[in-house]
Amino acid sequence: MYRIASIGGDGIGPEIILEGKKVLDAAGERFNFDVQWTDFDIGADRYLKTGTLLTETDLKELSAFPAIYFGAIGDERVKPGILEKGILLSLRFYFDQYINLRPIRLLEGVTTPLAGKRPEDIDFIVVRENTEDFYVGIGSRFKKQQKIELLINRELYNVKFGLDVESDAEEIAYQIGVITREGARRVIDYSFDLAERRKKKLTSVDKANVLSDIYGLWRDVLIERASGHPGVTTEFNFVDAITMWFVKNPEWFDVVVTPNMFGDIITDLGAMIQGGLGLAPGGNINPEGTSMFEPIHGSAPKYKGLGVANPMATIWAGSMLLDHIGEHEAAAAIVSAIEKCILSGDVTKDMGGILGTSGVGDAIAEIIIKA
Ligand code: IPM
Ligand code: MN
């Protein structure tokens, strides 16, 4: 028996999570385990009603679960950034989910915009660092004549930052990225371990040629840790170049590790080459704590409540959740059921089919139970 938390969130989030739970329950029936779900009412509606994003009680309760199944957040009634930072990023940071695992895999039957590429050519995994870099929230924005002497004095890993700025520019803004040796080490080690279990190739993506302090440290750590993995081929790519190679030669890649912001950007590109955001899952992992699994697409508010959203990315994220808690066979069965559904045309409109959200969930659940 597993106790799992679920957060439907905003827009299409609740609908797709419903289908994800349906499929995970079916997998439990087939592989003899039970999932006990606890739903949390977190998102735009509650924020608009009560003004709370995440409460201490939410966090305390959520921390009792090994995993959270997360739909999506984002709502037109709320200014961009509030829900993203106040809920999604806060959960990632609070639970120290320092691994953001994003498989880029072309399933059988899916059309990729990359001419001539087949499922065997597109099968790699991006490990995005998930708690540092330009996501740490240190920055400021101010206008001329405003006198700001100490802009930053924030504790982060027990380090105090200080910065004096004098400027007569009309308006100025800055944002600071931070990487710590330990923060880089833990995600890089995770990636080497993953590469050891796959095709033994690790590609690091950075911009050490320009942002040489922050990504210079990243690179140093990578080179140091590589010496413990002589069987893994290690290579470095700059982030601008990687966007070319993902498109031209996706078959080169096995495990790709990268700091937070570049990871955000290149995984949308990855999602597109694997058939679109409707098929892109992600896992926010703390190997020792509460992890969180979600589709990487957003809340698509204009489709809310219409029953047309493609639940496949969410269902695939559910498979990653099961893999994470040790149900490897069930996890693999879910991905293969998604693949079968696609091959038989049981898909939503975005993939050329006629089924609705729950039709796809039903079809996948049925394949799993009958297998
Ligand atoms: C993602 C999203 C988030 C991110 C946003 C919604 C905060 O784009 O999960 O990739 O930037 O990490
Ligand atoms: Mn993103």
XYZ file of C-alpha atoms and ligand atoms in Angstrom:
384
model
C 0.000 0.000 0.000
C 1.300 3.414 -0.940
C 0.059 6.713 0.377
C 0.354 9.346 -2.343
C -0.642 13.015 -2.251
C -2.307 14.627 -5.223
C -2.654 18.254 -6.228
C -4.860 18.830 -9.268
C -4.217 22.571 -9.246
C -5.563 24.900 -11.936
C -7.003 24.790 -15.443
C -6.924 21.296 -16.898
C -4.881 20.066 -13.899
C -7.725 18.365 -12.000
C -9.029 16.590 -15.136
C -5.706 15.138 -16.157
C -4.815 14.095 -12.602
C -8.122 12.233 -12.413
C -7.083 10.165 -15.441
C -3.611 9.655 -14.018
C -5.056 8.276 -10.793
C -7.391 6.032 -12.779
C -4.410 4.539 -14.617
C -2.267 4.151 -11.494
C -5.166 2.434 -9.748
C -5.493 0.093 -12.721
C -1.771 -0.642 -12.532
C -2.217 -1.400 -8.835
C -5.002 -3.843 -9.614
C -2.868 -5.591 -12.223
C 0.378 -5.649 -10.211
C -1.074 -6.148 -6.735
C -0.585 -2.928 -4.894
C -2.929 -0.295 -3.551
C -2.600 3.448 -3.810
C -4.303 5.479 -1.137
C -4.782 9.010 -2.470
C -4.976 12.165 -0.392
C -6.120 15.218 -2.362
C -4.907 18.693 -1.513
C -6.854 21.785 -2.459
C -4.001 24.016 -3.567
C -4.086 26.467 -6.466
C -5.623 29.631 -7.878
C -9.161 29.114 -6.541
C -8.017 28.801 -2.969
C -5.558 31.665 -3.427
C -8.296 33.956 -4.731
C -10.632 32.944 -1.917
C -8.232 32.963 1.027
C -5.020 34.625 -0.139
C -2.919 31.574 0.694
C -0.570 29.883 -1.747
C 0.977 27.231 0.464
C 0.457 27.060 4.195
C 2.723 25.622 6.882
C 0.039 22.986 7.398
C 0.084 22.035 3.685
C 3.838 21.598 3.780
C 3.806 19.664 7.015
C 1.097 17.335 5.765
C 2.690 16.869 2.351
C 6.015 15.959 3.912
C 4.439 12.754 5.259
C 4.119 11.395 1.695
C 6.851 9.788 -0.403
C 5.400 11.381 -3.530
C 3.066 14.079 -4.801
C 1.165 13.725 -8.065
C 0.868 17.245 -9.436
C -1.384 18.516 -12.243
C -0.678 22.112 -13.218
C -0.880 25.642 -11.897
C -1.499 28.940 -13.659
C -4.680 30.974 -13.931
C -5.609 34.056 -15.937
C -7.041 35.793 -12.858
C -3.656 35.782 -11.131
C -0.622 37.807 -12.200
C 2.034 35.590 -13.872
C 4.687 34.466 -11.411
C 2.578 34.406 -8.248
C 1.324 30.830 -8.499
C 4.430 29.585 -10.297
C 6.763 30.881 -7.599
C 4.384 30.602 -4.663
C 3.328 27.016 -5.345
C 5.312 25.045 -7.911
C 8.777 26.453 -7.259
C 8.101 26.650 -3.520
C 7.300 22.937 -3.437
C 10.422 22.084 -5.425
C 12.577 24.177 -3.095
C 10.878 23.283 0.184
C 11.231 19.559 -0.434
C 14.716 20.075 -1.867
C 13.772 18.197 -5.036
C 17.143 18.828 -6.572
C 16.725 16.452 -9.508
C 14.334 17.375 -12.296
C 14.182 14.280 -14.447
C 12.801 14.777 -17.952
C 12.861 11.817 -20.349
C 12.939 12.719 -24.038
C 11.682 9.620 -25.748
C 9.824 9.232 -29.020
C 7.181 6.565 -28.554
C 6.166 4.245 -31.403
C 3.454 5.812 -33.514
C 4.213 9.403 -32.524
C 5.108 11.959 -35.177
C 8.229 13.983 -34.542
C 8.942 17.174 -36.469
C 12.476 15.834 -37.032
C 12.447 14.321 -40.503
C 13.682 10.755 -40.685
C 14.113 10.220 -36.930
C 12.744 7.046 -35.407
C 12.018 6.011 -31.785
C 15.496 4.451 -31.541
C 17.019 7.840 -32.437
C 15.204 9.848 -29.770
C 15.690 8.247 -26.384
C 17.636 10.252 -23.865
C 17.018 11.844 -20.512
C 17.662 15.351 -19.277
C 18.630 15.782 -15.632
C 17.882 19.398 -14.807
C 19.286 20.807 -11.566
C 16.192 22.035 -9.765
C 17.071 24.210 -6.760
C 19.813 26.671 -7.780
C 21.046 28.834 -10.648
C 18.852 31.748 -11.744
C 15.909 30.254 -9.887
C 17.159 31.209 -6.410
C 15.106 34.391 -6.441
C 17.823 36.965 -5.849
C 17.309 40.113 -7.808
C 15.977 43.619 -7.804
C 14.548 46.294 -10.031
C 14.653 50.016 -9.401
C 14.431 53.447 -10.966
C 16.800 56.376 -11.214
C 17.705 58.316 -8.094
C 16.487 55.621 -5.845
C 19.407 55.132 -3.534
C 20.096 51.516 -2.909
C 23.188 50.605 -1.035
C 22.786 47.092 0.122
C 20.615 45.297 -2.345
C 21.108 41.786 -1.233
C 21.455 40.505 2.224
C 19.829 37.176 2.061
C 20.881 34.002 3.691
C 21.377 31.131 1.342
C 23.244 28.073 2.466
C 24.442 30.332 5.302
C 26.134 32.708 2.890
C 25.378 36.402 2.960
C 25.370 38.271 -0.328
C 26.170 41.936 -0.459
C 26.121 44.264 -3.414
C 26.333 48.029 -3.717
C 24.932 49.538 -6.862
C 25.156 53.143 -7.915
C 23.495 53.910 -11.187
C 22.008 56.824 -13.046
C 20.362 54.643 -15.628
C 16.667 55.387 -15.934
C 15.686 51.980 -14.701
C 17.798 48.996 -13.850
C 17.177 45.395 -12.957
C 19.370 42.426 -12.223
C 19.020 38.812 -11.223
C 21.713 36.645 -9.745
C 22.386 32.985 -10.403
C 23.969 30.865 -7.716
C 25.603 27.473 -7.905
C 27.181 25.785 -4.928
C 29.792 23.038 -5.151
C 27.533 20.696 -3.182
C 24.483 21.630 -5.257
C 26.361 20.783 -8.437
C 27.943 17.642 -6.986
C 24.729 15.958 -5.965
C 22.963 16.364 -9.306
C 26.085 15.460 -11.264
C 26.608 12.298 -9.185
C 22.980 11.329 -9.751
C 23.514 11.776 -13.498
C 26.662 9.660 -13.575
C 24.826 6.889 -11.709
C 22.006 7.104 -14.225
C 24.433 6.998 -17.156
C 26.107 3.904 -15.617
C 22.713 2.168 -15.830
C 22.044 3.342 -19.409
C 24.326 3.805 -22.423
C 27.209 5.203 -20.358
C 27.373 8.632 -21.926
C 26.962 11.898 -20.045
C 26.637 15.285 -21.733
C 26.960 18.414 -19.620
C 25.323 21.587 -20.892
C 26.511 24.981 -19.698
C 27.710 28.384 -20.879
C 31.126 28.357 -19.238
C 32.589 30.390 -22.103
C 30.677 33.501 -21.021
C 29.190 32.946 -17.546
C 32.539 31.628 -16.465
C 32.236 31.910 -12.682
C 28.945 30.185 -12.173
C 29.367 27.557 -14.887
C 33.120 27.342 -14.375
C 32.383 25.883 -10.943
C 29.794 23.547 -12.476
C 32.348 22.308 -15.017
C 35.102 21.847 -12.420
C 32.794 19.680 -10.330
C 31.807 17.656 -13.369
C 35.432 17.004 -14.305
C 36.248 15.981 -10.715
C 33.319 13.596 -10.418
C 34.004 12.076 -13.862
C 37.188 10.540 -12.497
C 35.023 8.240 -10.363
C 33.255 6.963 -13.494
C 35.927 5.944 -15.998
C 33.383 3.796 -17.872
C 31.177 6.777 -18.704
C 32.052 8.932 -21.710
C 31.742 12.569 -20.654
C 31.364 15.506 -22.978
C 30.642 19.220 -22.668
C 28.357 21.308 -24.805
C 27.455 24.966 -24.692
C 23.740 25.576 -24.383
C 23.412 27.387 -27.702
C 25.071 24.513 -29.517
C 22.991 21.862 -27.782
C 19.837 23.267 -29.370
C 21.358 22.491 -32.770
C 22.437 18.986 -31.848
C 19.110 18.043 -30.229
C 17.520 18.794 -33.590
C 20.196 17.402 -35.902
C 21.552 14.393 -33.971
C 19.301 13.421 -31.045
C 20.691 9.877 -31.289
C 23.988 11.089 -29.836
C 22.514 11.637 -26.392
C 22.027 9.371 -23.416
C 22.025 11.393 -20.163
C 22.203 15.188 -20.348
C 22.865 17.119 -17.125
C 22.441 20.865 -16.896
C 21.834 23.768 -14.512
C 18.288 24.846 -13.775
C 17.538 27.545 -16.339
C 19.142 25.880 -19.348
C 17.324 22.728 -18.286
C 14.034 24.594 -18.382
C 14.701 25.827 -21.895
C 16.135 22.733 -23.546
C 13.427 20.439 -22.188
C 10.730 22.379 -24.039
C 12.775 21.742 -27.166
C 13.066 18.114 -26.079
C 9.303 17.920 -25.559
C 8.706 19.094 -29.099
C 11.018 16.525 -30.663
C 9.260 13.750 -28.739
C 5.902 14.778 -30.138
C 4.878 17.858 -28.193
C 4.087 18.991 -24.682
C 1.154 16.586 -24.561
C 3.696 13.785 -24.233
C 6.329 15.257 -21.930
C 6.474 14.130 -18.291
C 8.781 15.212 -15.487
C 9.809 14.157 -12.016
C 11.064 16.498 -9.279
C 13.086 14.150 -7.153
C 14.636 14.236 -3.734
C 16.113 10.751 -3.386
C 15.689 10.946 0.402
C 12.494 12.950 0.688
C 9.167 13.848 -0.866
C 9.308 13.805 -4.661
C 6.788 15.258 -7.093
C 5.677 14.123 -10.555
C 3.960 16.326 -13.117
C 3.399 16.886 -16.810
C 5.766 19.613 -17.963
C 2.995 21.476 -19.761
C 0.952 24.113 -17.958
C -2.679 24.525 -16.957
C -4.065 25.437 -20.431
C -6.930 27.492 -18.920
C -8.828 27.791 -22.180
C -9.442 24.028 -22.207
C -10.455 23.846 -18.557
C -13.508 21.701 -17.944
C -13.996 20.811 -21.609
C -12.742 17.245 -21.245
C -10.486 17.563 -24.287
C -7.026 17.830 -22.713
C -4.504 15.126 -23.527
C -3.764 13.279 -20.256
C -0.809 11.280 -21.614
C 1.996 13.432 -20.191
C 0.360 13.219 -16.765
C -0.154 9.472 -17.048
C 3.478 9.062 -18.093
C 4.489 11.206 -15.084
C 2.447 8.744 -13.001
C 4.550 5.953 -14.441
C 7.672 7.828 -13.304
C 6.105 8.114 -9.855
C 5.596 4.357 -9.680
C 9.130 3.750 -10.916
C 10.385 6.059 -8.179
C 8.575 4.194 -5.395
C 9.849 0.844 -6.688
C 6.979 -0.445 -8.865
C 9.168 -0.834 -11.935
C 7.063 -3.399 -13.753
C 3.880 -1.370 -13.361
C 5.745 1.750 -14.489
C 6.917 0.051 -17.684
C 3.427 -1.354 -18.318
C 1.965 2.169 -18.246
C 4.376 3.515 -20.854
C 3.774 0.528 -23.074
C -0.002 0.990 -22.696
C 0.335 4.646 -23.727
C 2.281 3.461 -26.761
C -0.393 0.891 -27.663
C -3.110 3.520 -27.383
C -1.216 5.807 -29.717
C -0.675 3.015 -32.236
C -4.367 2.180 -32.263
C -5.366 5.828 -32.636
C -7.053 6.074 -29.236
C -5.858 9.626 -28.681
C -7.130 13.155 -28.149
C -7.653 15.745 -30.859
C -4.179 17.308 -30.500
C -2.776 13.947 -31.635
C -5.276 13.502 -34.445
C -7.844 11.416 -32.565
C -11.417 11.843 -31.440
C -11.273 10.738 -27.803
C -11.711 13.047 -24.841
C -9.566 13.194 -21.709
C -11.405 10.420 -19.884
C -11.662 8.266 -23.016
C -7.877 8.143 -23.216
C -7.596 7.395 -19.488
C -10.123 4.564 -19.851
C -8.334 3.116 -22.866
C -4.954 3.068 -21.134
C -6.386 1.624 -17.912
C -8.123 -1.124 -19.875
C -4.959 -2.151 -21.716
C -3.120 -2.410 -18.401
C -5.787 -4.506 -16.718
C -6.188 -6.861 -19.676
C -2.483 -7.335 -20.318
C 8.719 24.041 -15.928
C 8.014 25.356 -15.896
C 8.340 26.069 -14.590
C 9.839 26.307 -14.542
C 7.574 27.377 -14.344
C 6.073 27.193 -14.502
C 7.885 27.969 -13.001
O 8.343 26.117 -17.014
O 8.452 23.201 -15.053
O 9.538 23.817 -16.834
O 10.329 27.324 -15.044
O 10.538 25.461 -13.992
Mn 9.577 25.061 -18.455
